[in-house]
DNA sequence: AGCACA
């Protein structure tokens, strides 16, 4: 696909409310350059996808390469260049031509309304503050998702497992893992407080409000497949 | 799976 300053992202978790999804996408992609807009919609045909419109093609290219397969709300992102130019950029180009509005067929309306009734409940968004906004520069320096990790054996620390407590010990992270990346993952679970990445080791600690919530997160994320051959290893932290 | 522009 030809390079484009707009990226097409799919395989997104469609249980996540679009507004929070867009915010989170922005957090992650903004590390690579200026973003003009992010478009995501929740209709049947369009959910699970988003368009990230960058100011520069180079930013699109870099983020495409580095974030391919990035675990985002529990699903690896699939990223490609968008097939066509976004309206905003065409407008700026002067190449924009009005496109005929989509006719909504009665069939589609019917589907839409029936589906509302049977729609699965949305995952409630956890009311934890977003990851502290690190400076543009520092994220840029530190983010880097390398999909070709070789898996390192998680030691588990050896010895007897720690008692359940509110802090999780996270092992087997790719060396380029960042706080932003990890908070994406852990903040989906209620009670999330913060995640601390330990520099130089492929390890982090994730705090929840109590050990019960930590346990839920541990169950949910245990062995999470960061890549086909790298799985997260979670245990309670030793104190 | 699905490439939009509210």
PDB file of C-alpha atoms (C1' of nucleotides) in Angstrom:
ATOM      1  CA  UNK A   1       0.000   0.000   0.000  1.00  0.00           C
ATOM      2  CA  UNK A   2       1.276   3.438  -0.881  1.00  0.00           C
ATOM      3  CA  UNK A   3       2.514   5.626   1.925  1.00  0.00           C
ATOM      4  CA  UNK A   4      -0.099   7.996   3.236  1.00  0.00           C
ATOM      5  CA  UNK A   5      -0.082  10.457   6.092  1.00  0.00           C
ATOM      6  CA  UNK A   6      -3.221   8.726   7.304  1.00  0.00           C
ATOM      7  CA  UNK A   7      -3.042   5.321   8.885  1.00  0.00           C
ATOM      8  CA  UNK A   8      -5.793   2.769   8.873  1.00  0.00           C
ATOM      9  CA  UNK A   9      -5.875   0.833  12.138  1.00  0.00           C
ATOM     10  CA  UNK A  10      -8.073  -2.155  12.730  1.00  0.00           C
ATOM     11  CA  UNK A  11      -8.497  -5.097  15.035  1.00  0.00           C
ATOM     12  CA  UNK A  12      -9.305  -2.532  17.714  1.00  0.00           C
ATOM     13  CA  UNK A  13     -11.301  -3.587  20.720  1.00  0.00           C
ATOM     14  CA  UNK A  14     -14.843  -2.525  19.893  1.00  0.00           C
ATOM     15  CA  UNK A  15     -16.029  -2.889  23.473  1.00  0.00           C
ATOM     16  CA  UNK A  16     -14.221   0.321  24.259  1.00  0.00           C
ATOM     17  CA  UNK A  17     -16.208   3.489  24.039  1.00  0.00           C
ATOM     18  CA  UNK A  18     -15.069   5.462  20.973  1.00  0.00           C
ATOM     19  CA  UNK A  19     -14.207   8.623  22.818  1.00  0.00           C
ATOM     20  CA  UNK A  20     -11.854   6.868  25.197  1.00  0.00           C
ATOM     21  CA  UNK A  21     -10.511   4.832  22.325  1.00  0.00           C
ATOM     22  CA  UNK A  22      -9.614   7.965  20.423  1.00  0.00           C
ATOM     23  CA  UNK A  23      -7.996   9.501  23.461  1.00  0.00           C
ATOM     24  CA  UNK A  24      -5.901   6.420  24.047  1.00  0.00           C
ATOM     25  CA  UNK A  25      -4.909   6.179  20.403  1.00  0.00           C
ATOM     26  CA  UNK A  26      -3.808   9.767  20.533  1.00  0.00           C
ATOM     27  CA  UNK A  27      -1.664   9.093  23.589  1.00  0.00           C
ATOM     28  CA  UNK A  28       0.133   6.331  21.803  1.00  0.00           C
ATOM     29  CA  UNK A  29       0.467   7.742  18.297  1.00  0.00           C
ATOM     30  CA  UNK A  30       1.298  11.299  19.287  1.00  0.00           C
ATOM     31  CA  UNK A  31       4.727  10.060  20.285  1.00  0.00           C
ATOM     32  CA  UNK A  32       5.601   9.901  16.594  1.00  0.00           C
ATOM     33  CA  UNK A  33       4.516  13.318  15.453  1.00  0.00           C
ATOM     34  CA  UNK A  34       1.733  15.834  15.113  1.00  0.00           C
ATOM     35  CA  UNK A  35      -1.747  14.455  14.687  1.00  0.00           C
ATOM     36  CA  UNK A  36      -4.356  16.377  12.748  1.00  0.00           C
ATOM     37  CA  UNK A  37      -7.267  14.199  13.713  1.00  0.00           C
ATOM     38  CA  UNK A  38      -8.329  10.723  14.676  1.00  0.00           C
ATOM     39  CA  UNK A  39     -11.484   9.276  13.245  1.00  0.00           C
ATOM     40  CA  UNK A  40     -13.270   6.346  14.788  1.00  0.00           C
ATOM     41  CA  UNK A  41     -16.890   5.398  14.728  1.00  0.00           C
ATOM     42  CA  UNK A  42     -19.043   2.913  16.513  1.00  0.00           C
ATOM     43  CA  UNK A  43     -21.517   1.847  13.845  1.00  0.00           C
ATOM     44  CA  UNK A  44     -21.665  -1.813  12.888  1.00  0.00           C
ATOM     45  CA  UNK A  45     -19.637  -1.504   9.742  1.00  0.00           C
ATOM     46  CA  UNK A  46     -17.086   0.901  11.133  1.00  0.00           C
ATOM     47  CA  UNK A  47     -16.261  -0.099  14.640  1.00  0.00           C
ATOM     48  CA  UNK A  48     -12.955  -1.711  15.469  1.00  0.00           C
ATOM     49  CA  UNK A  49     -11.240   0.653  13.071  1.00  0.00           C
ATOM     50  CA  UNK A  50      -9.700   4.075  13.233  1.00  0.00           C
ATOM     51  CA  UNK A  51      -7.932   6.531  11.000  1.00  0.00           C
ATOM     52  CA  UNK A  52      -4.994   8.406  12.396  1.00  0.00           C
ATOM     53  CA  UNK A  53      -4.296  11.513  10.370  1.00  0.00           C
ATOM     54  CA  UNK A  54      -0.751  12.772  10.810  1.00  0.00           C
ATOM     55  CA  UNK A  55       0.704  16.065   9.700  1.00  0.00           C
ATOM     56  CA  UNK A  56       3.667  14.261   8.183  1.00  0.00           C
ATOM     57  CA  UNK A  57       3.958  11.061   6.201  1.00  0.00           C
ATOM     58  CA  UNK A  58       7.194  10.278   8.024  1.00  0.00           C
ATOM     59  CA  UNK A  59       5.381  10.214  11.337  1.00  0.00           C
ATOM     60  CA  UNK A  60       2.828   7.845   9.872  1.00  0.00           C
ATOM     61  CA  UNK A  61       5.552   5.594   8.548  1.00  0.00           C
ATOM     62  CA  UNK A  62       7.466   5.507  11.808  1.00  0.00           C
ATOM     63  CA  UNK A  63       4.471   4.754  13.930  1.00  0.00           C
ATOM     64  CA  UNK A  64       3.259   2.141  11.478  1.00  0.00           C
ATOM     65  CA  UNK A  65       6.524   0.299  11.796  1.00  0.00           C
ATOM     66  CA  UNK A  66       6.986   0.661  15.520  1.00  0.00           C
ATOM     67  CA  UNK A  67       3.436   0.104  16.665  1.00  0.00           C
ATOM     68  CA  UNK A  68       2.525  -2.793  14.419  1.00  0.00           C
ATOM     69  CA  UNK A  69       1.083  -5.447  16.698  1.00  0.00           C
ATOM     70  CA  UNK A  70       1.097  -3.128  19.720  1.00  0.00           C
ATOM     71  CA  UNK A  71      -1.167  -4.591  22.419  1.00  0.00           C
ATOM     72  CA  UNK A  72      -3.984  -2.133  22.796  1.00  0.00           C
ATOM     73  CA  UNK A  73      -6.898  -2.892  25.084  1.00  0.00           C
ATOM     74  CA  UNK A  74      -5.907  -6.508  24.897  1.00  0.00           C
ATOM     75  CA  UNK A  75      -5.744  -6.780  21.136  1.00  0.00           C
ATOM     76  CA  UNK A  76      -2.807  -6.328  18.828  1.00  0.00           C
ATOM     77  CA  UNK A  77      -3.279  -3.344  16.553  1.00  0.00           C
ATOM     78  CA  UNK A  78      -3.133  -3.958  12.811  1.00  0.00           C
ATOM     79  CA  UNK A  79      -1.841  -0.916  11.034  1.00  0.00           C
ATOM     80  CA  UNK A  80      -1.738  -0.022   7.356  1.00  0.00           C
ATOM     81  CA  UNK A  81      -1.652   3.124   5.291  1.00  0.00           C
ATOM     82  CA  UNK A  82      -5.131   4.380   4.513  1.00  0.00           C
ATOM     83  CA  UNK A  83      -6.247   3.701   0.969  1.00  0.00           C
ATOM     84  CA  UNK A  84      -7.250   7.251   0.251  1.00  0.00           C
ATOM     85  CA  UNK A  85      -6.413  10.736   1.320  1.00  0.00           C
ATOM     86  CA  UNK A  86      -8.357  12.094   4.261  1.00  0.00           C
ATOM     87  CA  UNK A  87     -10.806  14.898   3.634  1.00  0.00           C
ATOM     88  CA  UNK A  88      -9.007  17.289   5.963  1.00  0.00           C
ATOM     89  CA  UNK A  89      -5.780  16.955   4.042  1.00  0.00           C
ATOM     90  CA  UNK A  90      -7.527  17.128   0.663  1.00  0.00           C
ATOM     91  CA  UNK A  91      -9.181  20.309   1.812  1.00  0.00           C
ATOM     92  CA  UNK A  92      -5.811  21.718   2.765  1.00  0.00           C
ATOM     93  CA  UNK A  93      -4.435  20.542  -0.612  1.00  0.00           C
ATOM     94  CA  UNK A  94      -7.203  22.158  -2.529  1.00  0.00           C
ATOM     95  CA  UNK A  95      -7.916  18.760  -4.074  1.00  0.00           C
ATOM     96  CA  UNK A  96     -11.055  18.111  -2.123  1.00  0.00           C
ATOM     97  CA  UNK A  97     -14.168  17.345  -4.108  1.00  0.00           C
ATOM     98  CA  UNK A  98     -17.545  16.951  -2.466  1.00  0.00           C
ATOM     99  CA  UNK A  99     -18.443  13.305  -2.262  1.00  0.00           C
ATOM    100  CA  UNK A 100     -22.070  12.238  -2.639  1.00  0.00           C
ATOM    101  CA  UNK A 101     -23.623  11.573   0.733  1.00  0.00           C
ATOM    102  CA  UNK A 102     -24.252   7.960   1.604  1.00  0.00           C
ATOM    103  CA  UNK A 103     -27.858   6.975   1.213  1.00  0.00           C
ATOM    104  CA  UNK A 104     -29.020   5.153   4.294  1.00  0.00           C
ATOM    105  CA  UNK A 105     -31.138   2.215   3.214  1.00  0.00           C
ATOM    106  CA  UNK A 106     -34.157   1.171   5.252  1.00  0.00           C
ATOM    107  CA  UNK A 107     -32.535  -2.240   5.632  1.00  0.00           C
ATOM    108  CA  UNK A 108     -29.595  -0.667   7.434  1.00  0.00           C
ATOM    109  CA  UNK A 109     -31.839   1.367   9.671  1.00  0.00           C
ATOM    110  CA  UNK A 110     -33.709  -1.763  10.684  1.00  0.00           C
ATOM    111  CA  UNK A 111     -30.492  -3.616  11.478  1.00  0.00           C
ATOM    112  CA  UNK A 112     -29.217  -0.692  13.464  1.00  0.00           C
ATOM    113  CA  UNK A 113     -32.265  -0.444  15.697  1.00  0.00           C
ATOM    114  CA  UNK A 114     -32.539  -4.177  16.340  1.00  0.00           C
ATOM    115  CA  UNK A 115     -28.913  -4.298  17.224  1.00  0.00           C
ATOM    116  CA  UNK A 116     -29.212  -1.589  19.801  1.00  0.00           C
ATOM    117  CA  UNK A 117     -31.472  -3.787  21.864  1.00  0.00           C
ATOM    118  CA  UNK A 118     -29.144  -6.783  21.704  1.00  0.00           C
ATOM    119  CA  UNK A 119     -25.909  -4.874  21.935  1.00  0.00           C
ATOM    120  CA  UNK A 120     -23.517  -6.404  24.453  1.00  0.00           C
ATOM    121  CA  UNK A 121     -22.860  -4.210  27.464  1.00  0.00           C
ATOM    122  CA  UNK A 122     -19.959  -1.894  27.008  1.00  0.00           C
ATOM    123  CA  UNK A 123     -16.954  -2.431  29.199  1.00  0.00           C
ATOM    124  CA  UNK A 124     -17.250   0.318  31.723  1.00  0.00           C
ATOM    125  CA  UNK A 125     -14.371   2.644  31.417  1.00  0.00           C
ATOM    126  CA  UNK A 126     -12.292   2.667  34.512  1.00  0.00           C
ATOM    127  CA  UNK A 127     -12.258   6.060  36.101  1.00  0.00           C
ATOM    128  CA  UNK A 128      -8.579   6.171  36.703  1.00  0.00           C
ATOM    129  CA  UNK A 129      -6.660   9.177  35.515  1.00  0.00           C
ATOM    130  CA  UNK A 130      -4.908   8.657  32.225  1.00  0.00           C
ATOM    131  CA  UNK A 131      -1.248   7.857  32.335  1.00  0.00           C
ATOM    132  CA  UNK A 132       0.653  10.976  33.323  1.00  0.00           C
ATOM    133  CA  UNK A 133       1.288  12.879  30.141  1.00  0.00           C
ATOM    134  CA  UNK A 134       4.968  12.374  29.608  1.00  0.00           C
ATOM    135  CA  UNK A 135       6.614  14.974  27.469  1.00  0.00           C
ATOM    136  CA  UNK A 136       6.468  14.430  23.737  1.00  0.00           C
ATOM    137  CA  UNK A 137      10.211  14.007  23.622  1.00  0.00           C
ATOM    138  CA  UNK A 138      10.478  11.413  26.338  1.00  0.00           C
ATOM    139  CA  UNK A 139       7.759   9.246  24.875  1.00  0.00           C
ATOM    140  CA  UNK A 140       9.384   9.503  21.512  1.00  0.00           C
ATOM    141  CA  UNK A 141      12.649   8.370  22.974  1.00  0.00           C
ATOM    142  CA  UNK A 142      11.184   5.586  24.957  1.00  0.00           C
ATOM    143  CA  UNK A 143       8.350   4.128  22.944  1.00  0.00           C
ATOM    144  CA  UNK A 144       9.363   1.459  20.545  1.00  0.00           C
ATOM    145  CA  UNK A 145       7.430  -1.650  19.949  1.00  0.00           C
ATOM    146  CA  UNK A 146       9.603  -4.309  18.451  1.00  0.00           C
ATOM    147  CA  UNK A 147       7.388  -7.088  17.167  1.00  0.00           C
ATOM    148  CA  UNK A 148      10.364  -9.372  16.712  1.00  0.00           C
ATOM    149  CA  UNK A 149      11.192 -10.027  20.316  1.00  0.00           C
ATOM    150  CA  UNK A 150      12.864 -13.245  21.228  1.00  0.00           C
ATOM    151  CA  UNK A 151      11.176 -14.558  24.294  1.00  0.00           C
ATOM    152  CA  UNK A 152      13.075 -14.605  27.530  1.00  0.00           C
ATOM    153  CA  UNK A 153      12.186 -17.226  30.090  1.00  0.00           C
ATOM    154  CA  UNK A 154      10.327 -15.659  32.949  1.00  0.00           C
ATOM    155  CA  UNK A 155      11.942 -16.723  36.140  1.00  0.00           C
ATOM    156  CA  UNK A 156       8.977 -16.087  38.395  1.00  0.00           C
ATOM    157  CA  UNK A 157      11.543 -15.026  40.910  1.00  0.00           C
ATOM    158  CA  UNK A 158      11.953 -18.558  42.213  1.00  0.00           C
ATOM    159  CA  UNK A 159      10.831 -19.746  45.593  1.00  0.00           C
ATOM    160  CA  UNK A 160       7.314 -19.701  46.924  1.00  0.00           C
ATOM    161  CA  UNK A 161       4.712 -17.408  45.394  1.00  0.00           C
ATOM    162  CA  UNK A 162       3.969 -14.200  47.262  1.00  0.00           C
ATOM    163  CA  UNK A 163       0.722 -13.745  49.168  1.00  0.00           C
ATOM    164  CA  UNK A 164      -2.034 -12.016  47.214  1.00  0.00           C
ATOM    165  CA  UNK A 165      -1.604  -8.285  47.529  1.00  0.00           C
ATOM    166  CA  UNK A 166      -2.517  -5.192  45.575  1.00  0.00           C
ATOM    167  CA  UNK A 167       0.675  -5.068  43.532  1.00  0.00           C
ATOM    168  CA  UNK A 168       1.391  -7.218  40.512  1.00  0.00           C
ATOM    169  CA  UNK A 169       4.845  -8.194  39.393  1.00  0.00           C
ATOM    170  CA  UNK A 170       5.064  -8.113  35.613  1.00  0.00           C
ATOM    171  CA  UNK A 171       7.741 -10.085  33.819  1.00  0.00           C
ATOM    172  CA  UNK A 172       8.740 -10.922  30.317  1.00  0.00           C
ATOM    173  CA  UNK A 173       8.220  -7.465  28.920  1.00  0.00           C
ATOM    174  CA  UNK A 174       9.819  -6.474  25.665  1.00  0.00           C
ATOM    175  CA  UNK A 175      12.784  -4.237  26.473  1.00  0.00           C
ATOM    176  CA  UNK A 176      11.162  -1.275  24.759  1.00  0.00           C
ATOM    177  CA  UNK A 177       8.021  -1.419  26.854  1.00  0.00           C
ATOM    178  CA  UNK A 178       6.927   1.981  28.098  1.00  0.00           C
ATOM    179  CA  UNK A 179       4.723   3.271  30.881  1.00  0.00           C
ATOM    180  CA  UNK A 180       2.200   4.420  28.313  1.00  0.00           C
ATOM    181  CA  UNK A 181       2.134   1.024  26.725  1.00  0.00           C
ATOM    182  CA  UNK A 182       1.685  -0.714  30.046  1.00  0.00           C
ATOM    183  CA  UNK A 183      -0.958   1.565  31.431  1.00  0.00           C
ATOM    184  CA  UNK A 184      -2.994   0.864  28.292  1.00  0.00           C
ATOM    185  CA  UNK A 185      -2.934  -2.730  29.281  1.00  0.00           C
ATOM    186  CA  UNK A 186      -3.456  -2.532  33.019  1.00  0.00           C
ATOM    187  CA  UNK A 187      -5.897   0.314  33.320  1.00  0.00           C
ATOM    188  CA  UNK A 188      -8.622  -1.718  31.707  1.00  0.00           C
ATOM    189  CA  UNK A 189      -9.091  -3.430  35.030  1.00  0.00           C
ATOM    190  CA  UNK A 190     -10.945  -1.671  37.851  1.00  0.00           C
ATOM    191  CA  UNK A 191      -8.926  -0.277  40.697  1.00  0.00           C
ATOM    192  CA  UNK A 192      -5.863   0.395  38.597  1.00  0.00           C
ATOM    193  CA  UNK A 193      -3.587   2.969  40.165  1.00  0.00           C
ATOM    194  CA  UNK A 194      -0.241   2.996  38.459  1.00  0.00           C
ATOM    195  CA  UNK A 195       2.359   0.929  36.744  1.00  0.00           C
ATOM    196  CA  UNK A 196       6.068   1.345  37.363  1.00  0.00           C
ATOM    197  CA  UNK A 197       8.502   0.165  34.794  1.00  0.00           C
ATOM    198  CA  UNK A 198      11.858  -0.814  36.191  1.00  0.00           C
ATOM    199  CA  UNK A 199      14.549   0.580  33.930  1.00  0.00           C
ATOM    200  CA  UNK A 200      17.077  -1.876  32.653  1.00  0.00           C
ATOM    201  CA  UNK A 201      15.100  -4.960  33.580  1.00  0.00           C
ATOM    202  CA  UNK A 202      12.152  -6.214  31.574  1.00  0.00           C
ATOM    203  CA  UNK A 203       9.978  -5.928  34.575  1.00  0.00           C
ATOM    204  CA  UNK A 204       7.266  -3.697  36.050  1.00  0.00           C
ATOM    205  CA  UNK A 205       4.960  -3.321  39.033  1.00  0.00           C
ATOM    206  CA  UNK A 206       1.281  -2.561  38.651  1.00  0.00           C
ATOM    207  CA  UNK A 207      -0.674  -1.255  41.612  1.00  0.00           C
ATOM    208  CA  UNK A 208      -4.377  -1.709  42.189  1.00  0.00           C
ATOM    209  CA  UNK A 209      -6.472  -0.429  45.035  1.00  0.00           C
ATOM    210  CA  UNK A 210      -6.759  -3.844  46.624  1.00  0.00           C
ATOM    211  CA  UNK A 211      -5.599  -7.403  46.164  1.00  0.00           C
ATOM    212  CA  UNK A 212      -8.938  -8.538  44.842  1.00  0.00           C
ATOM    213  CA  UNK A 213      -8.724  -6.113  41.927  1.00  0.00           C
ATOM    214  CA  UNK A 214      -5.104  -7.037  41.389  1.00  0.00           C
ATOM    215  CA  UNK A 215      -6.219 -10.638  41.200  1.00  0.00           C
ATOM    216  CA  UNK A 216      -8.826  -9.837  38.543  1.00  0.00           C
ATOM    217  CA  UNK A 217      -6.237  -8.061  36.443  1.00  0.00           C
ATOM    218  CA  UNK A 218      -3.831 -10.926  36.901  1.00  0.00           C
ATOM    219  CA  UNK A 219      -6.403 -13.431  35.653  1.00  0.00           C
ATOM    220  CA  UNK A 220      -7.320 -11.209  32.751  1.00  0.00           C
ATOM    221  CA  UNK A 221      -3.811 -10.492  31.601  1.00  0.00           C
ATOM    222  CA  UNK A 222      -1.951 -13.632  32.571  1.00  0.00           C
ATOM    223  CA  UNK A 223       0.036 -14.881  29.589  1.00  0.00           C
ATOM    224  CA  UNK A 224      -1.158 -12.000  27.486  1.00  0.00           C
ATOM    225  CA  UNK A 225       0.381 -12.503  24.076  1.00  0.00           C
ATOM    226  CA  UNK A 226       2.443  -9.439  23.400  1.00  0.00           C
ATOM    227  CA  UNK A 227       3.667 -11.106  20.233  1.00  0.00           C
ATOM    228  CA  UNK A 228       3.247 -14.648  18.967  1.00  0.00           C
ATOM    229  CA  UNK A 229       6.218 -15.713  21.053  1.00  0.00           C
ATOM    230  CA  UNK A 230       6.240 -13.329  23.991  1.00  0.00           C
ATOM    231  CA  UNK A 231       3.763 -13.767  26.799  1.00  0.00           C
ATOM    232  CA  UNK A 232       3.389 -11.577  29.814  1.00  0.00           C
ATOM    233  CA  UNK A 233       4.041 -13.297  33.099  1.00  0.00           C
ATOM    234  CA  UNK A 234       2.179 -12.018  36.144  1.00  0.00           C
ATOM    235  CA  UNK A 235       2.440 -12.781  39.828  1.00  0.00           C
ATOM    236  CA  UNK A 236       1.871 -10.950  43.085  1.00  0.00           C
ATOM    237  CA  UNK A 237       4.783  -8.789  44.046  1.00  0.00           C
ATOM    238  CA  UNK A 238       6.959  -9.782  46.945  1.00  0.00           C
ATOM    239  CA  UNK A 239       7.120  -7.205  49.650  1.00  0.00           C
TER     240      UNK A 239
ATOM    241  C1'  DA B   1     -14.147  -8.466   8.371  1.00  0.00           C
ATOM    242  C1'  DG B   2     -15.045  -4.049   7.755  1.00  0.00           C
ATOM    243  C1'  DC B   3     -11.100   2.145   4.258  1.00  0.00           C
ATOM    244  C1'  DA B   4     -14.196   7.219   6.715  1.00  0.00           C
ATOM    245  C1'  DC B   5     -14.620  11.987   6.779  1.00  0.00           C
ATOM    246  C1'  DA B   6     -21.528  14.022  11.458  1.00  0.00           C
TER     247       DA B   6
END
